[in-house]
Amino acid sequence: MRRISILTVMTILVLSMVLAACGSNSSKDSGTSPNSGSTTEQPKQAGSSGDKTKLTVWKFGGTPAELDFYKQKVGEFNSQSKDVAVEWTNLPFQGKREKIIGAYKTNSLPDVVVLDAQSIPDFTGLGVIQALDDADKASADKWKGNFVPEIWDAVHYNNKLYGVPFFADVAPMLTLNTKILKDAGYVDGSGNVLPPKNWDEVIAYAKKMTTSDHYGMILPATNNLNDINMFEGLMYGNGGSWLTADEKQVGIDNPGVLDTLKFYKDLKASASISPGFAESNYLDAVTQFLQGKGAMILTMTWVGAIEKQVTKEKSVDYVVVPFPKRSTISGTLPPVGSLISPTTTIMMTKTTKHSKQAMAFIDFWTNPDNQKCFADGTCPGRIPALKASFDNPAFQKNNPEIYKAYKDGTLFKGAIHMPWFTGLTEMEPLLANAYQSVLQGKQSPEEALKQLSDQSKKVFK
Amino acid sequence: MELRTSLRQTAAARWKHAFTPYLFVLPAMIVIFAFIIYPLIMVFRESMLKDSLLSAMGAQFVGLDNYRELLHYPNMGTIAGHSVIWMGLGTGFTLLGGLLVGLLLSNDWPLNRLLRGVIMIPWVLPVVVSATVFRWMLNSESGIINRFLQVIGIIGKGIPWLGVPSLAMLSVVLVIVWRLVPLASMIVLGAVQAISKNYYEAASIDGASSWKQFWHITLPFLRSSLVYIFLINLIWITNNIVLILVMTNGGPNSSTETVATFVYRLAFDSFNFGLSNALGVVNALFTLLITGIYLIVFRKSWLVR
């Protein structure tokens, strides 16, 4: 009897472990599978693919309009190319790391990947991608002059070119509801809206424009990467940084970062920001803005991409301008103009056996005609990577403020790529905790920054 | 000679008798070893390696260093605390909810025939769909739940259910309970329907109240089902990451970050597979410990008598 009991207990315990293992897998499979929602474009000439080299491409993320454009262009490439047949697969952005690491571990990486440039250091360190100028320096040199230099620099790591960018998202920006600003009297002599000039003015504007119908400011402050990137944009713009100038130690304990936390605190104290700052991520927050629920919103440049994706009817009239800086820069490092993230960059994997064909496919995307989606308004809200795209009259008409800033030389003045170093992905959620603690009044900016600094030092090696 | 042959035949028969059952279970054992035992061994082995994919050194054996590192990792104590709340509230509410709904469905009410089918919808929906829909529904600006509470006058301004640390955990717990109660209630329903009506008739004749009938007849018969519901939900909830990642991504202020979501982050955000596996082993052992305690405490409910 006793023996049976012990045996039964052991059996149930083992079964529990078995179930635990199964439970873990089923949870992951049901939701975070990188394949969920994926679509694959097979080359049309499947019958003749025996004559052609098959090139597999994984594209992570993208709006429906952009994915439609890529599909059309891949079709054109396949019909033009005599020796390459591209098999293009669209995959969710969120699952990129699992998908790529899984493929890396099982030696089944595709030939080409299209993802954000912020992944370059990690995937270079991992040995997933290879430098394009190592593979074909002549092509790399040929492309260089066609691209906006700051965006081109943002796809370089350790002085090597790792991808060709399609466009860039820039942070931080301030998106203004023109009607609300005009009604509040923030308008110049020509009838154009007058954006705030510094952080104090942002708070004053927000306070004045808060009514029972809308908030003065929508501040996306979740732990979503876009929201973190926007805070990073503000702190780098105020002379703060994650690291010290020599990039060898954590340097977040910087007055520039402290004052950025204080700016968030003051915005909250002005009772002009929406209470959902920690629940509505960038996409939700921009959607709320487009529905007229805020006079201003902290954004990146890709507001138009969301507008096209989520609103069927005409949304509010708005204008996107660079987020103003603090009246006096308080950080110890030179302030950066803005942070650039080429979120769609085409790269070649290190394991490809078809590097020549992969380079031919990458070269295809350097033709302005094959990136015109970002210039002619078909794929709105993106800052094109090719200089030629800015010459497109449709782009100039649809993005007058961006075009003006580009022509004035202010759009990318002092811009650098988004922060990237080993350990950053662990440290960024800690930054989100810091600004959320401050916004929720759980910690003072000083306490939050000290905790962030201490925790970051444990992570950064 | 005959004796020797007979002895040999007896020995062969004994061996055959002893080994034949093992031959029948051998295929299952091979499958279990290949897909469960071996991966578990590999997880344990990896947990003792310094295996960061970004390290040029490759994987190095470090013994229990990863486990020691976990003790000093930022916020690890807080994350473990969240896991206990998530697991405890989720499993407890699912058990109670499943029992209550299962008992209600066991009544012969006409509407119950329809409800028995409809109630499974939350269980059938993919987790990611449920999580996304609830994230919208709970939004302070545009969520239907806040709008409803405003219309009936309970609240003035919308409440950011997923944006306030004290409410976020409760919100995700309620959603996982909403999702898991249907299956629990079906198990309870099946167990209740298997109880012979004779017991209740005899108890009624003896003048037992409904409560006494439930306490002395229904509940004892349900005990083994409740043990099963507890165990299976404990394991599901402990290891569920999708719901949390989609609804809150572990925020705000890491208030919904659990051990399971952190295992995922260590592996795929930090590429630190050694540490991730060590935390996974700790998580499994903790689940096993709770399971063991529960089985021992409620051994009368499930032991073979």
Short mmCIF file of C-alpha atoms in Angstrom, two decimals, chain A residues 1 4-5 8-9 12-13 16-20 23-24 26-28 30-32 94 97-98 101 104-105 122-123 125-126 215 223-224 274-276 278-281 284 288 293 422 425-426 430 433 436-437 440 442 451 455 458-459 461, chain B residues 36 40 51 53-54 69 72-75 127-128 135 138-142 157 160-165 231-232 235-236 239-242 245 248-254 264 266-271 273 288 291-292 295 302-305:
data_model
loop_
_atom_site.label_atom_id
_atom_site.label_comp_id
_atom_site.label_asym_id
_atom_site.label_seq_id
_atom_site.Cartn_x
_atom_site.Cartn_y
_atom_site.Cartn_z
CA MET A 1 0.00 0.00 0.00
CA ILE A 4 1.89 2.15 -4.28
CA SER A 5 1.39 5.53 -2.63
CA THR A 8 1.86 7.22 -7.35
CA VAL A 9 3.29 10.42 -5.84
CA ILE A 12 2.29 12.41 -10.54
CA LEU A 13 5.35 14.54 -9.83
CA SER A 16 3.67 17.48 -13.42
CA MET A 17 7.11 18.19 -14.80
CA VAL A 18 6.03 16.84 -18.15
CA LEU A 19 2.99 19.09 -18.10
CA ALA A 20 5.14 22.00 -17.01
CA GLY A 23 2.60 24.17 -20.72
CA SER A 24 5.59 26.31 -21.43
CA SER A 26 1.96 25.63 -25.70
CA SER A 27 1.88 29.14 -24.25
CA LYS A 28 4.62 30.24 -26.53
CA SER A 30 -0.19 30.03 -29.14
CA GLY A 31 0.90 33.57 -29.25
CA THR A 32 4.45 34.55 -29.72
CA GLN A 94 7.97 41.13 -32.32
CA ARG A 97 14.82 37.55 -32.20
CA GLU A 98 13.23 34.15 -31.50
CA ILE A 101 18.09 32.78 -33.00
CA TYR A 104 20.85 30.41 -36.21
CA LYS A 105 20.92 27.53 -33.73
CA ASP A 122 23.66 41.92 -31.65
CA PHE A 123 23.36 40.02 -34.90
CA GLY A 125 28.18 39.65 -32.60
CA LEU A 126 26.14 36.51 -33.06
CA TYR A 215 -5.61 66.58 -23.00
CA ASN A 223 7.84 49.94 -21.54
CA ASN A 224 7.32 49.54 -25.29
CA SER A 274 -3.58 61.69 -20.32
CA PRO A 275 -3.71 59.28 -17.35
CA GLY A 276 -3.13 56.31 -19.64
CA ALA A 278 1.67 53.75 -18.84
CA GLU A 279 -1.00 51.65 -20.60
CA SER A 280 -1.23 53.14 -24.09
CA ASN A 281 1.83 52.29 -26.11
CA ASP A 284 -2.45 53.27 -29.10
CA GLN A 288 -5.89 58.47 -29.60
CA LYS A 293 -7.97 63.30 -27.78
CA THR A 422 25.66 44.84 -25.55
CA THR A 425 18.13 45.38 -24.29
CA GLU A 426 18.32 44.46 -20.59
CA LEU A 430 14.98 49.55 -16.37
CA ASN A 433 10.69 51.61 -14.85
CA GLN A 436 7.15 55.31 -14.88
CA SER A 437 8.12 55.49 -11.20
CA GLN A 440 3.44 57.67 -10.85
CA LYS A 442 6.60 56.47 -6.50
CA GLN A 451 18.30 53.06 -8.88
CA GLN A 455 20.90 48.41 -11.75
CA LYS A 458 25.09 45.34 -12.71
CA VAL A 459 23.90 44.53 -16.21
CA LYS A 461 29.76 44.49 -18.68
CA ILE B 36 10.77 15.27 -22.33
CA LEU B 40 14.99 18.55 -19.33
CA ASP B 51 26.21 30.60 -22.50
CA LEU B 53 25.41 33.90 -27.66
CA LEU B 54 27.27 37.19 -27.85
CA GLU B 69 23.92 35.34 -10.17
CA HIS B 72 21.79 39.20 -7.08
CA TYR B 73 20.06 40.04 -10.35
CA PRO B 74 18.23 43.43 -10.34
CA ASN B 75 14.59 43.08 -9.22
CA VAL B 127 -4.54 33.55 -25.98
CA VAL B 128 -3.11 36.31 -28.09
CA ARG B 135 -6.09 45.29 -23.71
CA LEU B 138 -9.53 47.95 -20.51
CA ASN B 139 -8.01 51.08 -22.08
CA SER B 140 -8.77 54.20 -20.06
CA GLU B 141 -9.53 56.33 -23.10
CA SER B 142 -11.31 54.07 -25.52
CA LYS B 157 -12.71 59.50 -15.59
CA PRO B 160 -6.01 52.93 -16.65
CA TRP B 161 -6.41 49.34 -15.49
CA LEU B 162 -3.24 48.24 -17.17
CA GLY B 163 -1.35 51.46 -16.45
CA VAL B 164 -1.39 51.43 -12.65
CA PRO B 165 0.86 48.86 -10.95
CA LEU B 231 -2.46 21.14 -10.75
CA ILE B 232 -3.11 21.69 -14.41
CA ILE B 235 1.26 24.76 -14.33
CA TRP B 236 -0.49 26.59 -17.16
CA ASN B 239 4.27 29.18 -17.49
CA ASN B 240 1.94 31.52 -19.35
CA ILE B 241 3.81 34.42 -20.87
CA VAL B 242 1.73 35.39 -23.89
CA LEU B 245 3.50 40.08 -22.85
CA THR B 248 1.25 44.76 -20.35
CA ASN B 249 4.65 43.59 -21.61
CA GLY B 250 5.52 43.09 -17.95
CA GLY B 251 4.75 46.70 -16.97
CA PRO B 252 3.99 49.18 -15.65
CA ASN B 253 7.04 49.44 -13.39
CA SER B 254 7.62 45.70 -13.97
CA TYR B 264 11.90 34.65 -22.03
CA LEU B 266 16.89 36.64 -20.58
CA ALA B 267 16.94 34.24 -23.51
CA PHE B 268 15.69 36.37 -26.38
CA ASP B 269 16.40 39.96 -25.32
CA SER B 270 19.72 39.35 -23.61
CA PHE B 271 20.78 36.18 -25.45
CA PHE B 273 20.76 31.28 -22.33
CA LEU B 288 7.14 21.00 -8.54
CA THR B 291 2.60 20.55 -6.61
CA GLY B 292 4.25 18.14 -4.16
CA LEU B 295 -0.50 16.47 -3.35
CA TRP B 302 -6.48 11.11 -4.90
CA LEU B 303 -4.54 8.19 -3.34
CA VAL B 304 -5.48 4.74 -4.56
CA ARG B 305 -7.42 3.09 -1.77
#
